[in-house]
GROMACS .gro file of C-alpha atoms in nm:
model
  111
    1UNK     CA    1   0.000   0.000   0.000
    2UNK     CA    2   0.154   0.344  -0.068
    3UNK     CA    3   0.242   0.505   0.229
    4UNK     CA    4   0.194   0.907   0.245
    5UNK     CA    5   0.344   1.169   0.448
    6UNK     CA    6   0.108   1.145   0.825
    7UNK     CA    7  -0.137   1.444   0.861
    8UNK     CA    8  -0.168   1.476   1.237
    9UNK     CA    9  -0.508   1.389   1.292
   10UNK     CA   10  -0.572   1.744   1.497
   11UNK     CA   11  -0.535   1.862   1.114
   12UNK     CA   12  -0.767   1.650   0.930
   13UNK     CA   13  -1.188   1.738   0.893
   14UNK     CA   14  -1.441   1.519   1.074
   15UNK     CA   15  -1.690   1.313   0.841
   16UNK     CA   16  -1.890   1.054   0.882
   17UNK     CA   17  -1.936   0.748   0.644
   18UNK     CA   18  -2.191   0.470   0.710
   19UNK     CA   19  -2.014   0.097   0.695
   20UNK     CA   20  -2.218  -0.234   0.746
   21UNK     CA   21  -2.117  -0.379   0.974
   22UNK     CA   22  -1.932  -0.702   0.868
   23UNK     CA   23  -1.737  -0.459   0.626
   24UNK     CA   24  -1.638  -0.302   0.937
   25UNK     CA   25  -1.510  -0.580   1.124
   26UNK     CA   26  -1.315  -0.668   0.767
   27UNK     CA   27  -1.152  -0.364   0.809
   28UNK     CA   28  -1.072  -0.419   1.138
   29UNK     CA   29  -0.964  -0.696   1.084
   30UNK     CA   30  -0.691  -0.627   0.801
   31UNK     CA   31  -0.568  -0.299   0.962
   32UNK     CA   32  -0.454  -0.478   1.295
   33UNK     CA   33  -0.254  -0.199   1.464
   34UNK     CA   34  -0.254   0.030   1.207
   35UNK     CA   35  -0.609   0.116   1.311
   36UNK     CA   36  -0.922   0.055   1.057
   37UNK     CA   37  -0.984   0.457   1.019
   38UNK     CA   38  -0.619   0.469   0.885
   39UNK     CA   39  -0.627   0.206   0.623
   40UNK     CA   40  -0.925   0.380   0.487
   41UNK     CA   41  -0.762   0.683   0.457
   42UNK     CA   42  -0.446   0.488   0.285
   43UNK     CA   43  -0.732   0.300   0.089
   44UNK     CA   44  -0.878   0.664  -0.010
   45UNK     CA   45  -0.537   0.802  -0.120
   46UNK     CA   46  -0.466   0.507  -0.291
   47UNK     CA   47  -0.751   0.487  -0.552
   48UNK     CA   48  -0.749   0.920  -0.592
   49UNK     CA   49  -0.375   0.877  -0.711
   50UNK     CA   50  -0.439   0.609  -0.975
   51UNK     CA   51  -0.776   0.794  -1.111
   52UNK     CA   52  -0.547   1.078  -1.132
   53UNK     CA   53  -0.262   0.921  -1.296
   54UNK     CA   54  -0.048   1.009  -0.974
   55UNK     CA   55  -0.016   0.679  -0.840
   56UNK     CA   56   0.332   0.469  -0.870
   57UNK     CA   57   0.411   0.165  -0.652
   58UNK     CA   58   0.690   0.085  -0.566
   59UNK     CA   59   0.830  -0.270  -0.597
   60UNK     CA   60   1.176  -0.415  -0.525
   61UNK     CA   61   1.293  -0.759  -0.732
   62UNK     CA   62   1.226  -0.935  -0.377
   63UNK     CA   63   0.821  -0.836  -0.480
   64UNK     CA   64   0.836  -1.024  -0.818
   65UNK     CA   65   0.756  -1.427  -0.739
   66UNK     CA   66   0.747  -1.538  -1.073
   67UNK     CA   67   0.737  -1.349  -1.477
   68UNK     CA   68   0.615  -1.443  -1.772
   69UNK     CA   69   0.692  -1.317  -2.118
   70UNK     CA   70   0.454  -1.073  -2.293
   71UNK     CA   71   0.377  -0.777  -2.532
   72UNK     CA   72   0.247  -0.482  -2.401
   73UNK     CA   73  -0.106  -0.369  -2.600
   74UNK     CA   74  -0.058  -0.021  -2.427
   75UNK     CA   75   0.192   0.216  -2.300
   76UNK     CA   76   0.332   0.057  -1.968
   77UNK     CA   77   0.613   0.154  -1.691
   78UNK     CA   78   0.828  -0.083  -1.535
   79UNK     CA   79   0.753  -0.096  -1.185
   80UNK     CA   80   1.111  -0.177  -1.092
   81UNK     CA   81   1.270   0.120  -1.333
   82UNK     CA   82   1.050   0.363  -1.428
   83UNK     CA   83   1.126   0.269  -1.763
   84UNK     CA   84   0.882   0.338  -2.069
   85UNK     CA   85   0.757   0.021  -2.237
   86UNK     CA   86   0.571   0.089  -2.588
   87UNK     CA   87   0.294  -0.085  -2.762
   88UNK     CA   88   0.382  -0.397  -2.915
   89UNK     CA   89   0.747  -0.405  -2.731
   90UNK     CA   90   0.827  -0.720  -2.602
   91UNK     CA   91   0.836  -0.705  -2.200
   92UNK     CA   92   0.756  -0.917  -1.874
   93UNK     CA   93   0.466  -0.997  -1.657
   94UNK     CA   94   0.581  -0.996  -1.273
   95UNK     CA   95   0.379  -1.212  -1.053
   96UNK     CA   96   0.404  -1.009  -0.717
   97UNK     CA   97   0.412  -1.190  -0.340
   98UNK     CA   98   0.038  -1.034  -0.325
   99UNK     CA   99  -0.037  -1.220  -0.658
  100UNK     CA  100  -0.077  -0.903  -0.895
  101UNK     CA  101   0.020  -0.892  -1.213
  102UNK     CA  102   0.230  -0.577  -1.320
  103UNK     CA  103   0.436  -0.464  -1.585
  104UNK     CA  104   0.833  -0.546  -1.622
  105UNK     CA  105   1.095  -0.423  -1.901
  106UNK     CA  106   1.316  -0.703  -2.003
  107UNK     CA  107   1.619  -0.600  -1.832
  108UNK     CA  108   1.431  -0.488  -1.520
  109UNK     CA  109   1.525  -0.912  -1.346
  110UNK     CA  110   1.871  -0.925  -1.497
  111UNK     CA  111   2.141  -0.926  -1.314
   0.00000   0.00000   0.00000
């Protein structure tokens, strides 16, 4: 999960959002000690920086379980480099240790 700079919370506006329950306890759940109230707010972040093109993970070769050859159909970035992979170039699929799929250049494993 991308991790952002920590607003103290004296800074941040009040607001109210109604949760069932059991999607409550879920949240609970996977936050442990972070606290559920934080993970939405990482949650929140999250999904505004991808809609907004802003979003870029960040991945180290331990991340990447497994690749796979492939051709990109769009314009990609390596999540290891940064590096700009074209349509139709040749490049790699990286299985991740949380079982995503995301985009590899060739040389981005080497070495």
């Amino acid at each position: 999960m991308h991790t952002l700079t920590r607003t103290p919370t004296t800074e941040m506006e009040v607001t109210s959002i109604r949760l069932e329950r059991e999607l409550k306890e879920k949240l609970k759940e996977l936050a442990g000690n972070q606290g559920y109230q934080a993970l939405i707010r990482d949650l929140l972040w999250n999904y505004v920086q991808q809609k907004s093109g802003d979003y870029r993970p960040q991945f180290s070769r331990a991340d990447i379980r497994a690749s796979l050859a492939a051709t990109a159909q769009k314009e990609e970035h390596c999540v290891l480099t940064g590096k700009l992979i074209r349509p139709q170039e040749p490049m790699l699929l990286g299985l991740t240790t949380n079982g995503d799929m995301v985009p590899l250049s060739l040389e981005s494993l080497a070495g």
